Coordinates of C-alpha atoms and ligand atoms in Angstrom, one line a residue:
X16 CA 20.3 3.4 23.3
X17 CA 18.6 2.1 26.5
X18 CA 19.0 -1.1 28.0
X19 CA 17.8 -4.7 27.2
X20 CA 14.6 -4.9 28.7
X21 CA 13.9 -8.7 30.7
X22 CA 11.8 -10.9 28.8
X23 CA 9.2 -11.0 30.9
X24 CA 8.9 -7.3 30.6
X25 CA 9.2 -7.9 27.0
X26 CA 6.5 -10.4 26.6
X27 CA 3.8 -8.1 29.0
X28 CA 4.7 -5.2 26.1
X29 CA 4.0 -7.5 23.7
X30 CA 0.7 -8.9 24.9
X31 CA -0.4 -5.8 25.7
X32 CA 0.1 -4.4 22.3
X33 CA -1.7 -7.3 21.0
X34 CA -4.5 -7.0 23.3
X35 CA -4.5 -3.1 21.9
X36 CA -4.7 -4.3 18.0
X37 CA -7.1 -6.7 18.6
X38 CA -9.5 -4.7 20.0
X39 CA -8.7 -2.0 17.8
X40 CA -9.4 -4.4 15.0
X41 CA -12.5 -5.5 17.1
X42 CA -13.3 -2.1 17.1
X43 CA -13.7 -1.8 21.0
X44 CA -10.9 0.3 21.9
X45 CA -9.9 -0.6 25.9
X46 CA -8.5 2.5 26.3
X47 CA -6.7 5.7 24.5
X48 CA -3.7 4.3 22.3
X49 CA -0.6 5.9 24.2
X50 CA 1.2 8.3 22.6
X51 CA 5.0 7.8 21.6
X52 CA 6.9 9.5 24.1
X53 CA 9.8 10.1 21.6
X54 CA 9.5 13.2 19.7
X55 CA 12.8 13.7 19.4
X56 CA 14.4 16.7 18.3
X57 CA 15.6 17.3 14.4
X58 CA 18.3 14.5 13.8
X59 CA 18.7 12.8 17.2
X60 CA 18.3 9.1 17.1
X61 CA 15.0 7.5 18.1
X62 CA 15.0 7.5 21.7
X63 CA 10.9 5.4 22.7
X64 CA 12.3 2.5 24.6
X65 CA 9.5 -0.1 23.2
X66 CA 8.3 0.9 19.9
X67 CA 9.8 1.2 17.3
X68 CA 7.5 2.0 14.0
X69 CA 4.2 2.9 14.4
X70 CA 1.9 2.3 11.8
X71 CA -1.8 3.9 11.4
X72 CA -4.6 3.5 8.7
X73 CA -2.4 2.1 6.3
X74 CA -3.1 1.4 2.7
X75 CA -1.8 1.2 -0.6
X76 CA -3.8 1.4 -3.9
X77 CA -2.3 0.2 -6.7
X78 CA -4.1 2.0 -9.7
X79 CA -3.5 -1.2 -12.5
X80 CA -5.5 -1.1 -16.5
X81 CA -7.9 -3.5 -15.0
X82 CA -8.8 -1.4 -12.0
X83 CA -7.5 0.0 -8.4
X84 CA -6.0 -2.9 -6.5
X85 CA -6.1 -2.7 -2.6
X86 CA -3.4 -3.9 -1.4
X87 CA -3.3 -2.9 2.3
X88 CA -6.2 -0.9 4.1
X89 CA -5.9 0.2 7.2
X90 CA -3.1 -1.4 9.2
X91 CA -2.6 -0.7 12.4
X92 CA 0.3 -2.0 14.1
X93 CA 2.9 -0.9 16.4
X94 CA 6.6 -3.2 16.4
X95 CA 9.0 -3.3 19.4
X96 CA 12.5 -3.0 19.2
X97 CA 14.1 -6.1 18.9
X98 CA 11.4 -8.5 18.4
X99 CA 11.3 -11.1 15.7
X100 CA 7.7 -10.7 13.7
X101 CA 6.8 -13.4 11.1
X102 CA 3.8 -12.3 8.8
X103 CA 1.6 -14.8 7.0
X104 CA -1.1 -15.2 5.0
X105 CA -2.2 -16.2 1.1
X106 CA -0.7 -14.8 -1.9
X107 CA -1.5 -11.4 -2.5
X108 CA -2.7 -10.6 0.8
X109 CA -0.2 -7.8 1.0
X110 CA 2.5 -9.2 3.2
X111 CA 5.4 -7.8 0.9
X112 CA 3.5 -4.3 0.7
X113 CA 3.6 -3.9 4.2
X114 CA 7.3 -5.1 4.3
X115 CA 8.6 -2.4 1.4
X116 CA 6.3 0.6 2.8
X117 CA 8.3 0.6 6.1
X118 CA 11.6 -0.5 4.3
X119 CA 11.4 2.8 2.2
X120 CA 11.1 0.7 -1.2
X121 CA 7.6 1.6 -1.9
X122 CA 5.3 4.6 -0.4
X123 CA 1.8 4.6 1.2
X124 CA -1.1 5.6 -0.7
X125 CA -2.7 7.0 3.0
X126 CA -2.0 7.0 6.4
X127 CA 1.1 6.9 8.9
X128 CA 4.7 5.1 9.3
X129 CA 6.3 6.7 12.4
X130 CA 10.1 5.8 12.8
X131 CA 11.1 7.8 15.8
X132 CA 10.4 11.4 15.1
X133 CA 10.5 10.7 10.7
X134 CA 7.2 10.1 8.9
X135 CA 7.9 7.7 6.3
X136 CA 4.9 8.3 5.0
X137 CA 5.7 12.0 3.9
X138 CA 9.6 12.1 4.1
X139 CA 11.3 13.4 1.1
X140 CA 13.0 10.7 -1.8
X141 CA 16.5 11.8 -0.1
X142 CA 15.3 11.6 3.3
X143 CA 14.0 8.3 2.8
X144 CA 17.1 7.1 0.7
X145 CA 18.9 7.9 3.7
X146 CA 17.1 6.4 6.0
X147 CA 17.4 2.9 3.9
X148 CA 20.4 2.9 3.3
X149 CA 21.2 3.1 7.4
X150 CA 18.4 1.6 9.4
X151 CA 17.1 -1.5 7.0
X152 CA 18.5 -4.7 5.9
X153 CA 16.7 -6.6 3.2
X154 CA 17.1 -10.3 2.4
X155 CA 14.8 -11.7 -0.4
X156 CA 14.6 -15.4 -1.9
X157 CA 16.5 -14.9 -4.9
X158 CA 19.4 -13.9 -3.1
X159 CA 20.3 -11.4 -5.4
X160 CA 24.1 -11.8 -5.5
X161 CA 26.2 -9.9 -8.0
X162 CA 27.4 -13.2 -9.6
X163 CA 30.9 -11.7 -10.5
X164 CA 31.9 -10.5 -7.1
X165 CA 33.2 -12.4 -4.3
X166 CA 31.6 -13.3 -1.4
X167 CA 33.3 -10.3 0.3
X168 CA 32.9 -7.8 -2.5
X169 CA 28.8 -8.4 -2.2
X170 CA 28.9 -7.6 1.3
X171 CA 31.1 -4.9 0.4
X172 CA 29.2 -3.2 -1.6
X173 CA 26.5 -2.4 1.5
X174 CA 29.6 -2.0 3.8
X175 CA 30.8 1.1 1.8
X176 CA 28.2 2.9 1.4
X177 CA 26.2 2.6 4.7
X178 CA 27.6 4.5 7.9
X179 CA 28.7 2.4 10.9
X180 CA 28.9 -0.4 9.1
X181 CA 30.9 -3.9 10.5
X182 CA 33.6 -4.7 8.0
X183 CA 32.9 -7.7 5.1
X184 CA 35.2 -10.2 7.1
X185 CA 33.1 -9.5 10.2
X186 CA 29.7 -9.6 8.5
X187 CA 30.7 -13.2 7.1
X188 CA 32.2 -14.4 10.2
X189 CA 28.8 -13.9 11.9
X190 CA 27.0 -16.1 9.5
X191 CA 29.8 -18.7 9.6
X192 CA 31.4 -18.3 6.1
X193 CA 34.8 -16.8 7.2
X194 CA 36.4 -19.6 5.1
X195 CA 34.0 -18.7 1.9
X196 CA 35.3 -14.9 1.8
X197 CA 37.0 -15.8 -1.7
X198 CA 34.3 -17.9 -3.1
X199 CA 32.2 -16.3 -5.9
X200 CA 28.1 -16.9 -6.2
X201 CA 28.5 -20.0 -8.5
X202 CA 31.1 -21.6 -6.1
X203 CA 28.5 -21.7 -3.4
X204 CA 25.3 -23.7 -2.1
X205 CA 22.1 -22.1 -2.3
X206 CA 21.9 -21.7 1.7
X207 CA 25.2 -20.3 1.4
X208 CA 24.7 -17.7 -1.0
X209 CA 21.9 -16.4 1.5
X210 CA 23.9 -16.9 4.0
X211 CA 25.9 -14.1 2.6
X212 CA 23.0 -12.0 1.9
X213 CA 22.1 -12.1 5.3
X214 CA 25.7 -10.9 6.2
X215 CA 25.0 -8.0 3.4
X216 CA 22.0 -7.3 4.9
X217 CA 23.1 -7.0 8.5
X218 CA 27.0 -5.3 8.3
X219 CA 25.2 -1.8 8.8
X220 CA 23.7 -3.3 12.2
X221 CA 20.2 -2.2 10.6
X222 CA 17.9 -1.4 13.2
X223 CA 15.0 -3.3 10.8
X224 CA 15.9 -6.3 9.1
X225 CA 13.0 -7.5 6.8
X226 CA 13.1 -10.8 5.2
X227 CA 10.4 -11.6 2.0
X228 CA 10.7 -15.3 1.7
X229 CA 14.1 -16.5 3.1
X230 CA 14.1 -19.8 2.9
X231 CA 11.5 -20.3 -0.5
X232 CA 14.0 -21.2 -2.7
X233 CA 16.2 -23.2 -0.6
X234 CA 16.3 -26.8 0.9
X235 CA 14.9 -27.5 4.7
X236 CA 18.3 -27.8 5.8
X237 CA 19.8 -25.1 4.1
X238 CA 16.6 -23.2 5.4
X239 CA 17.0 -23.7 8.6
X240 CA 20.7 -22.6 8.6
X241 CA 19.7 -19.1 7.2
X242 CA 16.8 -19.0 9.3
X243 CA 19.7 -19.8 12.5
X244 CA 22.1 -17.0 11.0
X245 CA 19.1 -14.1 11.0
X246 CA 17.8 -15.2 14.4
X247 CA 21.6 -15.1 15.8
X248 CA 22.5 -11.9 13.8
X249 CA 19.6 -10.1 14.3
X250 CA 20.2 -10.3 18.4
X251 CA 23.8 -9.5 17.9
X252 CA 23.2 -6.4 16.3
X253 CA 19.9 -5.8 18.2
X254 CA 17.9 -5.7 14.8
X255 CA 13.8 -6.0 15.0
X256 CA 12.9 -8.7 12.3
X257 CA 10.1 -9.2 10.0
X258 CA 10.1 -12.1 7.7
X259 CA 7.3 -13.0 5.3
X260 CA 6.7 -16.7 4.8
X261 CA 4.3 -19.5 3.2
X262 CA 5.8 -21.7 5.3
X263 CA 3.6 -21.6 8.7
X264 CA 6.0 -23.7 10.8
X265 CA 8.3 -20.6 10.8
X266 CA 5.7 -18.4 12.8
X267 CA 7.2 -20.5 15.6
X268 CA 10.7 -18.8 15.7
X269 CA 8.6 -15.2 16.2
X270 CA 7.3 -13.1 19.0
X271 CA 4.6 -12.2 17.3
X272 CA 3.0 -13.3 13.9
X273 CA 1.0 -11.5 12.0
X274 CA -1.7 -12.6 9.6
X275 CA -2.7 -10.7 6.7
X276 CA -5.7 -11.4 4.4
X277 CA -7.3 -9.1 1.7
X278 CA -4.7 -6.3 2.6
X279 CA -6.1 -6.2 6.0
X280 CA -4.1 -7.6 9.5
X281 CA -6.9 -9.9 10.5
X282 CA -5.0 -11.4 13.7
X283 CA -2.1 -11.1 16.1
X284 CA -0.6 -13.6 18.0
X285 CA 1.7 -14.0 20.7
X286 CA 4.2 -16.9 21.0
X287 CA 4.7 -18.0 24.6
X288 CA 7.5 -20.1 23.8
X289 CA 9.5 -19.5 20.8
X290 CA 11.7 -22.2 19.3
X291 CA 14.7 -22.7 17.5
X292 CA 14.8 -22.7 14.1
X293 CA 16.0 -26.7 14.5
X294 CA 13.2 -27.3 16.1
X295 CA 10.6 -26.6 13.5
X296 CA 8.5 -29.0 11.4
X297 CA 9.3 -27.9 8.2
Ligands
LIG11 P1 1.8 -10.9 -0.7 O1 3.2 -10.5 -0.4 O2 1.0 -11.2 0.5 O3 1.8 -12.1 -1.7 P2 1.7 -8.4 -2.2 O4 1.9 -7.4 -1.2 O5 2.8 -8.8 -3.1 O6 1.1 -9.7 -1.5 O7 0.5 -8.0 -3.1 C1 -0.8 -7.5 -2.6 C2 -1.7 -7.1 -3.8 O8 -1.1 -6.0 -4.4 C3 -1.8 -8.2 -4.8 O9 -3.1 -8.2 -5.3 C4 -0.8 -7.8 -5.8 O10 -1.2 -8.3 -7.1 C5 -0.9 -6.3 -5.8 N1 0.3 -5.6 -6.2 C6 1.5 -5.7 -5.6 N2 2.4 -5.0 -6.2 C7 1.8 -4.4 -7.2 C8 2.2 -3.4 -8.3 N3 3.4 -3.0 -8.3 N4 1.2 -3.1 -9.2 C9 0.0 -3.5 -9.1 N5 -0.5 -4.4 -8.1 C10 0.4 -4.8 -7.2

């Protein structure tokens, strides 16, 4: 695990990997792309300081009865540890693709995922089993509770199975429900019950939290609570967040937000200033 890096050494990463997509998209590469320096050796963790996954040429086809359906084509991006990404763009423009492919819950149809020295791309269904079930956290609008367990038993049933995992109790504290731990679905607000997905999603401390939606089903207060528990959850356990979202006003609370249109990333931007979720025009 190396050390926090300062954020001005953070944000010069960041601008200079955006600098690198852009003119990769451009197609006037600066310079060679550099190399990870992380090759690490059969089943030591990831050791590259900065990146994280490493995506090349991606694309999914989705063969359908009405014809192939493009949903990515050639992505290229590279996403630094830690760092909060918010991806937009219209319906169908293959946000949620991108966000399963590296989660492990859908597989490329071409080109590269690189997490550390595994290829998600060509990893095996146990390899990649494995891998989800210790590196990502998922939160998705429907917050997909098992209605007859209590708040504890839902985050339980991650907390069991994944290695290393904080305990329920903990998980809840964090997103400020330790007096809820008893409470089943019904008995909760809607911001609450995501609230206690987010706590499902982060007790394994997932090194990639991915987020399709958080806050599309719920109230702007409500929202901007679960939007305040991932961005304080996801720096406590050091996760790198992605969150899809219509709503463009959350591209604010991100380091970088990517915009996605016909399956393509068609521009990167850089926030200079992030702000709190609070903050936001909703
Ligand atoms: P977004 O998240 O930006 O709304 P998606 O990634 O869900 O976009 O979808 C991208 C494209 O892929 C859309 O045209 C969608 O209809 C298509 N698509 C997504 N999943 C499937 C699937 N399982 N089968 C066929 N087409 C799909």
């Amino acid at each position: 695990m190396t050390a926090p890096r300062s954020r001005r050494g953070v944000r010069a990463r960041l601008s200079d990997l955006c600098g690198r997509l852009v003119s990769h998209l451009s197609g006037t590469h600066a310079g060679p792309i550099r190399p990870l320096v992380d090759v690490a050796p059969e089943g030591r963790p990831l050791e590259t300081p900065d990146v994280v996954f490493r995506v090349r040429g991606l694309c999914k086809v989705y063969a359908t009865e009405a014809g192939e359906v493009h949903a990515l084509r050639d992505v290229d991006l590279d996403i630094v540890r830690g760092e909060t990404l918010v991806l937009l763009g219209p319906s169908g423009s293959g946000k949620s693709t991108f966000l399963n492919i590296l989660g492990g819950l859908d597989r490329a149809t071409s080109g590269s995922v690189r997490f550390g020295d595994l290829e998600l791309t060509r990893v095996s269904v146990d390899q990649v089993t494995a891998y989800r079930r210790a590196s990502v956290g998922f939160i998705f609008q429907f917050f997909n509770l098992v209605p007859s367990l209590t708040a504890r038993e839902n985050v339980a049933l991650i907390t069991e199975i994944a290695p290393g995992a904080m305990s329920p109790e903990a998980a809840l504290a964090l997103v400020g429900l330790s007096d809820r731990l008893d409470h089943f679905p019904a008995q909760l607000s809607g911001g609450q019950q995501q609230r206690v997905a987010v706590a499902r999603a982060i007790a394994k401390r997932p090194i990639l939290l991915l987020c399709d939606e958080p806050t599309g089903s719920l109230d702007s207060e409500s929202g901007v609570q679960v939007l305040e528990a991932i961005q304080a959850v996801a720096g406590d356990v050091g996760a790198t967040t992605m969150i899809v979202s219509h709503n463009a006003g959350i591209a604010r609370m991100a380091d970088r937000v990517i915009r996605f249109r016909d399956g393509a990333v068609v521009e990167v931007g850089v926030n200079d200033r992030k702000i709190a979720p609070r903050e936001m025009t909703w």
